[in-house]
Coordinates of C-alpha atoms in Angstrom, one line a residue:
Chain A
M111 CA 102.3 -27.6 -35.6
Q112 CA 100.7 -25.2 -38.0
T113 CA 102.3 -21.9 -38.6
R114 CA 101.0 -18.7 -40.1
S115 CA 103.5 -16.4 -41.8
S116 CA 103.0 -12.7 -41.8
G117 CA 105.9 -11.1 -43.6
K118 CA 109.1 -12.3 -42.0
I119 CA 107.6 -13.2 -38.8
Q120 CA 106.3 -16.8 -38.4
R121 CA 103.9 -17.3 -35.6
V122 CA 102.2 -20.4 -34.3
A123 CA 98.4 -20.4 -35.0
H124 CA 96.5 -21.7 -32.0
R125 CA 94.2 -24.5 -32.6
H126 CA 92.1 -26.2 -30.1
E127 CA 92.1 -29.6 -31.7
P128 CA 94.1 -32.6 -31.0
E129 CA 97.3 -32.4 -32.9
V130 CA 97.6 -35.3 -35.4
S131 CA 100.6 -35.2 -37.5
K132 CA 100.7 -36.1 -41.2
Q133 CA 102.1 -39.6 -41.8
T134 CA 105.8 -39.3 -41.0
G135 CA 106.9 -42.8 -41.9
Y136 CA 106.2 -44.9 -45.0
P137 CA 104.2 -42.8 -47.6
S138 CA 100.5 -43.6 -47.6
A139 CA 99.2 -45.8 -50.4
A140 CA 96.0 -43.8 -50.2
T141 CA 97.6 -40.5 -51.1
H142 CA 96.2 -40.3 -54.6
Y143 CA 92.8 -41.8 -53.6
M144 CA 91.6 -39.3 -51.0
E145 CA 88.0 -38.1 -51.4
A146 CA 85.7 -35.8 -49.3
P147 CA 83.7 -37.8 -46.7
I148 CA 80.0 -38.2 -47.2
D149 CA 78.0 -35.2 -46.4
L150 CA 74.3 -36.0 -45.7
N151 CA 73.3 -32.4 -46.5
K152 CA 74.6 -32.9 -50.0
E153 CA 73.1 -36.4 -50.4
L154 CA 69.6 -35.9 -48.9
V155 CA 68.9 -32.3 -49.7
H156 CA 68.6 -31.5 -53.4
N157 CA 67.5 -27.9 -53.2
K158 CA 68.2 -26.5 -49.8
D159 CA 66.2 -23.3 -50.4
A160 CA 63.0 -25.4 -51.0
T161 CA 63.6 -28.0 -48.4
F162 CA 61.8 -28.2 -45.0
F163 CA 62.0 -30.8 -42.3
V164 CA 58.8 -32.0 -40.7
R165 CA 58.3 -34.2 -37.6
M166 CA 55.5 -36.7 -37.6
E167 CA 53.3 -37.2 -34.6
G168 CA 51.0 -40.1 -34.0
N169 CA 50.8 -43.4 -36.0
E170 CA 48.0 -42.6 -38.4
W171 CA 50.4 -43.2 -41.3
S172 CA 52.0 -46.4 -40.1
K173 CA 50.5 -48.1 -43.2
L174 CA 52.8 -45.9 -45.2
G175 CA 55.7 -47.0 -43.0
I176 CA 55.8 -43.7 -41.2
H177 CA 55.6 -43.6 -37.5
S178 CA 55.5 -41.1 -34.7
G179 CA 58.8 -39.2 -34.3
D180 CA 60.0 -39.8 -37.8
V181 CA 61.4 -36.7 -39.6
L182 CA 60.4 -36.2 -43.2
I183 CA 62.5 -34.3 -45.7
I184 CA 60.2 -32.3 -47.9
D185 CA 61.3 -30.7 -51.1
R186 CA 58.9 -28.2 -52.5
S187 CA 60.8 -27.8 -55.7
F188 CA 59.7 -31.3 -56.9
S189 CA 56.7 -31.8 -59.1
P190 CA 55.1 -34.9 -57.8
R191 CA 54.7 -38.0 -59.9
K192 CA 51.9 -40.5 -59.2
H193 CA 52.3 -42.8 -56.2
Q194 CA 54.9 -40.5 -54.7
L195 CA 54.5 -39.6 -51.0
V196 CA 53.4 -36.1 -50.6
L197 CA 52.4 -33.7 -47.8
A198 CA 49.2 -32.1 -48.7
V199 CA 46.6 -29.8 -47.1
E200 CA 43.0 -30.8 -46.7
E201 CA 40.5 -28.6 -45.0
G202 CA 43.2 -26.6 -43.3
A203 CA 45.1 -29.6 -41.9
F204 CA 48.2 -31.4 -43.1
T205 CA 47.8 -34.9 -44.5
L206 CA 50.2 -37.4 -45.8
Q207 CA 49.3 -39.4 -48.8
R208 CA 50.4 -41.1 -52.1
M209 CA 49.9 -38.9 -55.1
P210 CA 46.7 -40.2 -56.7
E211 CA 46.7 -41.3 -60.3
A212 CA 44.0 -38.9 -61.3
S213 CA 43.0 -36.4 -58.7
P214 CA 39.4 -36.9 -57.7
H215 CA 39.5 -33.4 -56.2
E216 CA 41.9 -30.5 -56.4
L217 CA 44.8 -31.6 -54.3
C218 CA 46.5 -28.8 -52.4
L219 CA 50.1 -29.9 -52.3
W220 CA 52.6 -28.7 -49.7
G221 CA 55.6 -30.6 -50.8
V222 CA 57.0 -33.9 -52.0
V223 CA 58.5 -36.2 -49.3
T224 CA 62.0 -37.2 -50.5
Y225 CA 63.4 -39.0 -47.4
V226 CA 62.2 -40.4 -44.1
I227 CA 64.6 -40.2 -41.2
K228 CA 63.9 -42.8 -38.5
K229 CA 65.6 -42.9 -35.1
V230 CA 66.1 -46.5 -34.2
V231 CA 68.3 -46.3 -31.1
Chain B
M278 CA 65.7 -3.5 -67.0
I279 CA 65.4 -3.9 -63.2
A280 CA 62.9 -5.9 -61.3
M281 CA 61.7 -5.0 -57.8
V282 CA 60.4 -8.0 -56.0
D283 CA 58.7 -7.8 -52.6
C284 CA 56.8 -10.2 -50.5
N285 CA 53.2 -9.5 -49.6
S286 CA 52.7 -9.0 -45.9
F287 CA 55.9 -10.9 -45.3
Y288 CA 55.8 -11.6 -41.6
A289 CA 52.2 -12.8 -41.6
S290 CA 52.9 -14.9 -44.8
C291 CA 55.9 -16.6 -43.1
E292 CA 53.6 -17.6 -40.2
Q293 CA 50.9 -18.9 -42.6
V294 CA 53.2 -21.1 -44.6
F295 CA 53.4 -23.5 -41.7
R296 CA 49.8 -23.1 -40.5
P297 CA 47.3 -24.1 -43.2
D298 CA 44.5 -23.7 -40.7
L299 CA 45.2 -20.0 -41.0
W300 CA 45.1 -19.8 -44.8
G301 CA 42.7 -17.1 -45.8
K302 CA 42.2 -15.9 -42.2
P303 CA 43.3 -12.6 -40.6
V304 CA 46.8 -12.8 -39.1
V305 CA 48.8 -10.0 -37.4
V306 CA 52.3 -10.0 -36.0
L307 CA 53.2 -8.0 -32.9
S308 CA 56.4 -6.1 -32.3
N309 CA 59.3 -7.4 -30.3
N310 CA 57.8 -7.0 -26.8
D311 CA 54.2 -7.7 -28.0
G312 CA 53.7 -3.9 -27.8
C313 CA 52.2 -3.0 -31.2
V314 CA 50.9 -4.6 -34.4
I315 CA 53.7 -4.3 -36.9
A316 CA 52.4 -6.5 -39.7
A317 CA 49.0 -7.6 -40.9
N318 CA 47.9 -9.7 -43.9
K319 CA 45.3 -8.6 -46.3
E320 CA 42.5 -10.3 -44.5
A321 CA 43.5 -8.5 -41.3
K322 CA 43.9 -5.2 -43.1
A323 CA 40.4 -5.7 -44.5
L324 CA 39.0 -5.4 -41.0
T325 CA 39.6 -1.7 -41.1
D326 CA 39.3 -1.2 -37.4
I327 CA 42.7 -2.8 -36.7
P328 CA 45.1 0.2 -36.4
M329 CA 48.7 -0.6 -37.2
F330 CA 51.3 0.5 -34.7
E331 CA 48.7 0.7 -31.9
P332 CA 49.6 -0.7 -28.5
V333 CA 48.1 -4.2 -28.3
F334 CA 46.4 -3.6 -24.9
K335 CA 44.2 -1.0 -26.6
I336 CA 43.0 -3.2 -29.4
K337 CA 43.1 -6.7 -27.9
D338 CA 39.3 -6.8 -27.8
V339 CA 39.0 -6.0 -31.5
L340 CA 41.5 -8.7 -32.3
V341 CA 39.7 -11.3 -30.3
K342 CA 36.2 -10.3 -31.5
N343 CA 37.2 -10.6 -35.1
N344 CA 39.0 -13.9 -34.6
V345 CA 42.3 -12.4 -35.6
K346 CA 45.2 -14.8 -34.9
F347 CA 48.1 -12.9 -33.4
F348 CA 51.8 -13.9 -33.3
S349 CA 54.7 -12.5 -31.4
S350 CA 57.5 -11.7 -33.9
N351 CA 59.7 -14.6 -34.8
Y352 CA 62.6 -12.9 -36.4
T353 CA 64.6 -16.0 -36.5
L354 CA 62.1 -17.6 -38.9
Y355 CA 61.5 -14.4 -40.9
G356 CA 65.3 -13.9 -41.4
E357 CA 65.8 -17.4 -42.6
M358 CA 62.8 -17.4 -45.0
S359 CA 64.1 -14.0 -46.3
Q360 CA 67.5 -15.6 -47.0
R361 CA 65.8 -18.3 -49.0
V362 CA 63.8 -15.8 -51.0
M363 CA 67.0 -13.9 -51.8
N364 CA 68.9 -17.1 -52.8
L365 CA 66.1 -18.0 -55.1
L366 CA 66.2 -14.6 -56.7
G367 CA 69.9 -15.2 -57.2
T368 CA 69.0 -18.0 -59.7
F369 CA 67.3 -15.4 -61.9
S370 CA 70.1 -12.9 -62.1
P371 CA 73.8 -12.7 -61.1
Q372 CA 73.0 -9.4 -59.3
V373 CA 70.5 -9.1 -56.5
E374 CA 70.4 -6.1 -54.2
V375 CA 68.7 -7.0 -51.0
Y376 CA 66.9 -3.8 -50.1
S377 CA 65.1 -5.0 -46.9
I378 CA 64.1 -8.2 -45.2
D379 CA 61.3 -8.6 -47.8
E380 CA 62.3 -6.6 -50.8
A381 CA 65.1 -6.9 -53.4
F382 CA 66.1 -5.3 -56.7
V383 CA 67.0 -7.9 -59.4
N384 CA 69.2 -6.7 -62.2
L385 CA 67.9 -7.9 -65.6
E386 CA 70.4 -6.0 -67.7
G387 CA 71.2 -7.8 -70.9
M388 CA 68.1 -10.0 -70.7
D389 CA 66.0 -8.0 -73.0
H390 CA 65.7 -10.9 -75.4
L391 CA 63.6 -12.6 -72.8
D392 CA 59.8 -12.1 -72.4
L393 CA 60.2 -10.1 -69.2
H394 CA 56.6 -10.6 -68.2
H395 CA 57.0 -14.3 -68.4
Y396 CA 60.3 -14.1 -66.5
G397 CA 58.6 -12.1 -63.7
M398 CA 55.9 -14.6 -63.6
Q399 CA 58.5 -17.3 -63.2
M400 CA 60.1 -15.5 -60.3
K401 CA 56.7 -15.2 -58.6
E402 CA 55.7 -18.8 -59.2
T403 CA 59.0 -20.2 -58.1
I404 CA 59.0 -18.4 -54.8
F405 CA 55.4 -19.4 -54.2
Q406 CA 56.0 -23.0 -55.0
Y407 CA 59.3 -23.4 -53.2
L408 CA 58.5 -21.3 -50.1
G409 CA 54.8 -20.7 -50.1
L410 CA 55.3 -17.0 -50.0
P411 CA 53.4 -14.7 -52.3
V412 CA 55.4 -11.9 -54.0
G413 CA 54.8 -9.0 -56.3
V414 CA 57.2 -8.2 -59.2
G415 CA 57.5 -4.8 -60.9
I416 CA 59.9 -4.4 -63.8
A417 CA 61.0 -1.2 -65.4
S418 CA 64.1 0.6 -66.6
T419 CA 65.2 2.2 -63.4
K420 CA 64.9 1.5 -59.7
V421 CA 62.4 4.2 -59.0
L422 CA 60.2 3.1 -61.8
A423 CA 60.6 -0.5 -60.8
K424 CA 59.4 0.4 -57.4
L425 CA 56.4 2.1 -58.9
A426 CA 55.7 -0.8 -61.3
N427 CA 55.7 -3.1 -58.2
K428 CA 53.1 -0.9 -56.6
I429 CA 51.0 -1.2 -59.7
A430 CA 51.4 -4.9 -59.7
K431 CA 50.2 -5.0 -56.2
K432 CA 47.4 -2.5 -56.4
K433 CA 45.8 -3.4 -59.7
P434 CA 44.4 -7.0 -59.5
E435 CA 44.2 -7.4 -63.3
H436 CA 48.1 -7.6 -63.4
N437 CA 48.2 -10.6 -61.2
H438 CA 51.1 -9.3 -59.2
V439 CA 53.5 -8.9 -62.1
Y440 CA 53.8 -5.7 -64.1
V441 CA 56.3 -4.7 -66.7
M442 CA 56.6 -1.0 -67.5
D443 CA 58.3 -1.4 -70.9
T444 CA 56.8 1.4 -73.0
E445 CA 56.7 5.2 -72.9
T446 CA 52.9 5.1 -72.7
K447 CA 53.0 2.8 -69.7
R448 CA 55.6 5.0 -68.0
I449 CA 53.5 8.1 -68.4
A450 CA 50.3 6.4 -67.4
A451 CA 51.9 5.0 -64.3
L452 CA 53.4 8.4 -63.3
K453 CA 50.0 10.0 -63.8
W454 CA 48.4 7.3 -61.6
A455 CA 51.0 7.7 -58.8
K456 CA 50.4 10.3 -56.1
I457 CA 53.5 12.3 -55.4
G458 CA 53.9 11.0 -51.9
D459 CA 53.9 7.4 -53.2
I460 CA 57.1 7.9 -55.2
W461 CA 60.0 6.1 -53.6
G462 CA 62.3 8.7 -52.2
I463 CA 59.9 11.5 -51.8
G464 CA 59.4 12.0 -48.1
G465 CA 56.5 13.6 -46.3
K466 CA 58.1 17.0 -46.1
H467 CA 58.9 17.2 -49.8
A468 CA 55.5 15.8 -50.7
K469 CA 53.8 18.5 -48.7
R470 CA 55.8 21.2 -50.3
L471 CA 55.3 19.9 -53.8
K472 CA 51.6 19.7 -53.3
S473 CA 51.6 23.3 -52.3
I474 CA 53.0 24.3 -55.7
G475 CA 50.5 22.1 -57.5
V476 CA 52.6 18.9 -58.0
F477 CA 50.2 16.1 -57.2
T478 CA 51.3 13.2 -59.2
G479 CA 54.6 11.6 -60.3
Y480 CA 53.9 13.0 -63.8
D481 CA 53.6 16.5 -62.5
F482 CA 57.0 16.1 -60.9
T483 CA 58.6 15.0 -64.1
Q484 CA 57.3 18.2 -65.8
L485 CA 59.1 20.5 -63.4
P486 CA 62.3 22.0 -64.8
L487 CA 65.4 20.0 -63.8
S488 CA 67.1 23.2 -62.6
W489 CA 64.4 23.9 -60.1
V490 CA 64.5 20.3 -58.8
R491 CA 68.3 20.5 -58.4
K492 CA 68.1 23.8 -56.6
E493 CA 65.3 22.9 -54.3
M494 CA 65.8 19.2 -53.7
T495 CA 69.6 18.9 -54.2
V496 CA 71.2 16.2 -56.2
V497 CA 69.0 13.6 -54.5
G498 CA 66.0 15.2 -56.1
E499 CA 67.8 15.4 -59.5
R500 CA 68.6 11.7 -59.5
L501 CA 64.9 11.0 -58.7
W502 CA 63.8 13.1 -61.5
R503 CA 66.1 11.5 -64.0
E504 CA 65.2 8.0 -62.8
M505 CA 61.5 8.9 -63.3
H506 CA 62.4 9.9 -66.8
G507 CA 63.9 6.4 -67.3
E508 CA 67.5 7.3 -66.9
S509 CA 69.1 5.0 -64.5
C510 CA 71.1 6.9 -61.8
L511 CA 71.0 4.7 -58.8
D512 CA 73.7 2.0 -58.7
F513 CA 73.2 -1.6 -57.8
R514 CA 74.6 -2.1 -54.4
T515 CA 75.3 -5.6 -53.4
L516 CA 77.1 -4.8 -50.2
P517 CA 75.0 -3.2 -47.4
K518 CA 76.0 0.0 -45.9
K519 CA 77.6 -0.5 -42.5
K520 CA 75.5 0.9 -39.7
K521 CA 76.6 4.2 -38.2
A522 CA 74.9 3.6 -34.8
I523 CA 73.2 0.5 -33.4
G524 CA 70.7 0.6 -30.6
T525 CA 68.0 -1.3 -28.9
A526 CA 65.4 -0.5 -26.2
K527 CA 62.5 -2.6 -25.2
S528 CA 59.8 -2.0 -22.6
F529 CA 59.9 -4.2 -19.5
G530 CA 57.1 -6.7 -18.9
Q531 CA 56.4 -5.0 -15.7
K532 CA 57.6 -1.8 -14.2
L533 CA 61.0 -2.1 -12.4
E534 CA 62.4 -0.1 -9.5
D535 CA 65.3 -2.3 -8.7
L536 CA 68.7 -1.2 -10.0
E537 CA 70.0 -4.7 -10.2
R538 CA 67.3 -5.9 -12.5
I539 CA 67.6 -2.9 -14.8
E540 CA 71.4 -3.5 -14.9
E541 CA 70.6 -7.0 -16.1
A542 CA 68.4 -5.8 -18.9
C543 CA 70.9 -3.2 -19.9
A544 CA 73.7 -5.9 -20.1
Y545 CA 71.4 -8.1 -22.2
Y546 CA 70.8 -5.3 -24.7
I547 CA 74.5 -4.5 -24.9
S548 CA 75.2 -8.2 -25.7
E549 CA 72.6 -8.0 -28.5
V550 CA 74.0 -4.9 -30.1
A551 CA 77.6 -5.9 -29.6
E552 CA 76.9 -9.1 -31.6
V553 CA 75.6 -6.9 -34.5
L554 CA 78.8 -4.8 -34.2
R555 CA 81.0 -7.9 -34.4
A556 CA 79.1 -9.3 -37.3
Q557 CA 79.9 -6.2 -39.4
K558 CA 83.5 -6.1 -38.1
S559 CA 83.2 -2.7 -36.4
C560 CA 83.9 -1.1 -33.1
A561 CA 82.0 1.5 -31.1
S562 CA 83.6 4.6 -29.7
Y563 CA 80.7 5.7 -27.4
V564 CA 78.0 4.0 -25.5
Q565 CA 74.7 5.7 -24.6
V566 CA 72.3 4.5 -22.0
F567 CA 68.9 5.9 -21.2
V568 CA 66.2 5.1 -18.7
I569 CA 62.6 6.1 -18.9
T570 CA 59.5 5.8 -16.7
N571 CA 56.0 5.0 -18.1
Y572 CA 54.7 8.2 -19.7
H573 CA 51.3 6.6 -20.2
S574 CA 50.8 6.3 -16.5
K575 CA 49.0 9.1 -14.7
V576 CA 49.8 8.0 -11.1
D577 CA 53.6 7.4 -11.4
Q578 CA 56.3 10.1 -10.9
Q579 CA 58.0 10.6 -14.3
Y580 CA 61.7 10.6 -14.9
S581 CA 64.0 10.1 -17.8
K582 CA 67.6 10.6 -18.4
S583 CA 70.2 9.7 -20.9
M584 CA 74.0 9.8 -20.8
V585 CA 76.9 9.0 -23.2
A586 CA 80.2 7.5 -22.2
T587 CA 83.4 7.4 -24.3
M588 CA 85.1 4.0 -24.4
P589 CA 88.8 4.1 -23.5
I590 CA 89.4 2.4 -26.9
P591 CA 86.7 1.7 -29.5
T592 CA 85.6 -1.9 -29.0
N593 CA 83.1 -4.5 -29.9
N594 CA 83.9 -6.7 -26.9
T595 CA 80.6 -7.4 -25.0
F596 CA 82.3 -7.5 -21.6
A597 CA 84.1 -4.1 -22.0
L598 CA 80.9 -2.5 -23.3
I599 CA 78.8 -3.9 -20.4
T600 CA 81.2 -2.6 -17.8
E601 CA 81.1 0.9 -19.3
A602 CA 77.3 0.9 -19.8
R603 CA 76.8 -0.2 -16.2
R604 CA 78.9 2.7 -15.0
V605 CA 76.7 5.1 -17.0
L606 CA 73.5 3.4 -15.7
R607 CA 74.6 3.9 -12.1
Q608 CA 75.0 7.6 -12.7
I609 CA 71.6 8.1 -14.3
Y610 CA 69.6 5.7 -12.2
K611 CA 67.5 7.4 -9.4
P612 CA 65.8 5.2 -6.9
G613 CA 62.1 5.6 -6.2
Y614 CA 60.9 5.6 -9.7
R615 CA 59.1 2.8 -11.5
Y616 CA 61.0 2.4 -14.8
K617 CA 59.4 1.2 -18.0
K618 CA 62.3 1.0 -20.3
V619 CA 66.1 1.0 -20.5
G620 CA 67.8 1.4 -23.8
V621 CA 71.4 1.4 -25.2
N622 CA 73.0 2.9 -28.3
L623 CA 76.4 2.3 -29.6
C624 CA 77.7 5.2 -31.7
G625 CA 80.9 6.4 -33.3
I626 CA 81.1 3.2 -35.2
I627 CA 84.4 2.6 -37.1
P628 CA 85.8 -0.4 -38.9
Q629 CA 87.6 -2.7 -36.6
E630 CA 90.9 -2.5 -38.5
Y631 CA 91.1 1.3 -38.0
V632 CA 91.0 1.1 -34.2
Q633 CA 94.0 2.6 -32.6
G634 CA 95.4 1.5 -29.3
N635 CA 96.8 4.0 -26.9
L636 CA 99.8 4.0 -24.6
F637 CA 98.1 1.9 -22.0
E638 CA 95.8 -0.4 -24.0
Q639 CA 96.0 -2.5 -27.1
P640 CA 93.2 -2.5 -29.7
P641 CA 90.4 -4.8 -28.5
H642 CA 90.6 -7.4 -31.3
T643 CA 94.1 -8.2 -30.2
Q644 CA 93.0 -8.9 -26.7
N645 CA 91.6 -12.3 -26.2
P646 CA 89.6 -12.5 -29.4
N647 CA 89.1 -16.2 -29.1
L648 CA 86.8 -16.0 -26.1
I649 CA 84.3 -13.8 -27.8
K650 CA 84.5 -15.9 -31.0
V651 CA 83.6 -19.0 -29.1
V652 CA 80.7 -17.2 -27.4
D653 CA 79.4 -16.1 -30.9
A654 CA 79.9 -19.6 -32.3
L655 CA 78.0 -21.2 -29.5
N656 CA 75.1 -18.8 -29.7
M657 CA 74.9 -19.3 -33.4
K658 CA 74.7 -23.0 -33.0
Y659 CA 72.5 -23.4 -30.0
G660 CA 70.4 -20.3 -30.1
K661 CA 70.5 -16.8 -28.8
S662 CA 72.1 -16.2 -25.4
T663 CA 73.2 -19.8 -24.8
V664 CA 76.4 -18.4 -23.4
A665 CA 76.4 -14.8 -22.1
S666 CA 77.9 -12.5 -19.6
A667 CA 76.8 -13.3 -16.0
M668 CA 75.8 -9.7 -15.7
I669 CA 72.6 -10.6 -17.7
G670 CA 71.5 -12.7 -14.7
T671 CA 69.1 -15.5 -15.0
R672 CA 66.0 -13.7 -16.1
I673 CA 66.8 -13.5 -19.8
N674 CA 63.3 -14.5 -20.7
E675 CA 62.0 -11.4 -19.1
W676 CA 64.2 -9.2 -21.3
E677 CA 63.1 -11.1 -24.4
L678 CA 59.8 -10.4 -22.9
I679 CA 56.3 -11.6 -23.4
K680 CA 56.8 -13.8 -26.5
K681 CA 54.0 -16.0 -25.5
E682 CA 52.6 -16.3 -29.0
R683 CA 55.9 -16.8 -30.8
S684 CA 55.7 -19.6 -33.4
P685 CA 58.3 -22.4 -33.5
R686 CA 61.6 -21.7 -35.2
Y687 CA 60.6 -24.2 -37.9
T688 CA 63.7 -23.9 -40.1
T689 CA 66.6 -23.4 -37.6
Q690 CA 65.9 -25.6 -34.6
W691 CA 65.7 -29.4 -34.7
G692 CA 63.6 -29.4 -31.6
E693 CA 61.0 -27.0 -33.1
L694 CA 60.2 -28.6 -36.4
L695 CA 56.8 -28.4 -38.0
K696 CA 54.7 -31.1 -36.5
V697 CA 52.3 -33.1 -38.6
G698 CA 49.7 -35.5 -37.3
G699 CA 48.5 -36.0 -33.8
S700 CA 45.2 -37.1 -32.5
E701 CA 42.9 -34.3 -33.7
L702 CA 43.3 -35.2 -37.3
T703 CA 41.1 -37.6 -39.1
I704 CA 42.8 -40.5 -40.8
K705 CA 42.8 -40.1 -44.5
S706 CA 42.6 -43.3 -46.4
P707 CA 45.7 -43.3 -48.6
I708 CA 45.3 -44.2 -52.2
F709 CA 47.9 -46.7 -53.4

């Protein structure tokens, strides 16, 4: 049980979690190998202040492997390289496309797609 | 040097980021209960017949006729976008003072070796690229001058939204350009008085003797005068001042007669303000409640009344505050009137750790603090009023009121993400 000491008085800190004790028997072999668990926010979001999530509707982009309901992670801090998947704006509407090698027209970029999240269950 | 960065028509710009169909089109944002226009972008401002702060019902025809897109205010979105702007500014300086939801002072002390114009451009371009929000940057030696530089950046198109006031000539030219009422810190009353003695521009003001300014406008005026001379007097504050009083009042969607319904609205507003109180770790000593009928109406009987109650012990506990507010409301409520508005104010605000108990009661934060913590945590995670006092009743949406035109909370709710695609779009042939 965790205790909190305030001066000479020790009181029990209430926690609403199951109480799991530290290993009380044989010392763990993993003691010196503990690491923080994987945090998707850290792995998938490079610059959180420039990152937006976007949900796709319809199957217009199934050729690009993107289907209705997929969530795209868009990072606006990236400068797109050719062939990268980008969210752009054409005639006032969003469109998804590969970054062309040489822009035939001025491409109005909204952000670079960094990951696609698919729900499969 | 100090930079003043502010977002151009912030609320409308936030809406436009996610709506490319509205780029370059007039957009306005309405106040909390869709009562008035509180923000307009430059396209909407160009249609000069849209008066700001006018009740919407009076100007709806003008909005529709001019094809102005109007949104209910989406403070969740604006607050989150504002946080991002401030975070980005934090990458340019270790010290950023958030002045309001869309303005900040950035301390550039010790960065004189940089090309400050270029640095200001970088701030502007980064925020526009990362967030899609246009900003203006004014850089000068003091806060008051930075604020003025910002105005110049915005008003004079040749500066392209970034202006550095780095020479004496520029300072004097700017002060001569600025009308006295436009100087940050000179209110309407002082402006009127100064004009009456022949002070029309900022420059005129700096030519007044300091002794006169100190005598007539106190130390506040003196600081202003010194700041305008380029002597920095206003500190960088990175911690906000705690609020002295917190209140809210919103008009009902329709007029209400029924005490029970008004009580529910009152309880809802108390929960809102108590949350603010807890966020700043304070307690309120008094609670004020007022009711008012619709003074625009010519046929209704008019009545309004306000009353203050003292809390037995200063508290920030929603439930204790609701109980007290309800008692007050029952005293001021008179049947037979059609009420337009109920409002609450919490005053006598003191830091939570200074609250004294009395013989009969303990200070509130020692009584069952976990319940209210859980309530706050749930509401933070699942959205406003997910869990609330049953006194609020089931008509929460009515108290949040006509938010018909509110945009999705794109950045905070998984269920309201920006949607891309759908049938109305034409298929673009992708280039591989």
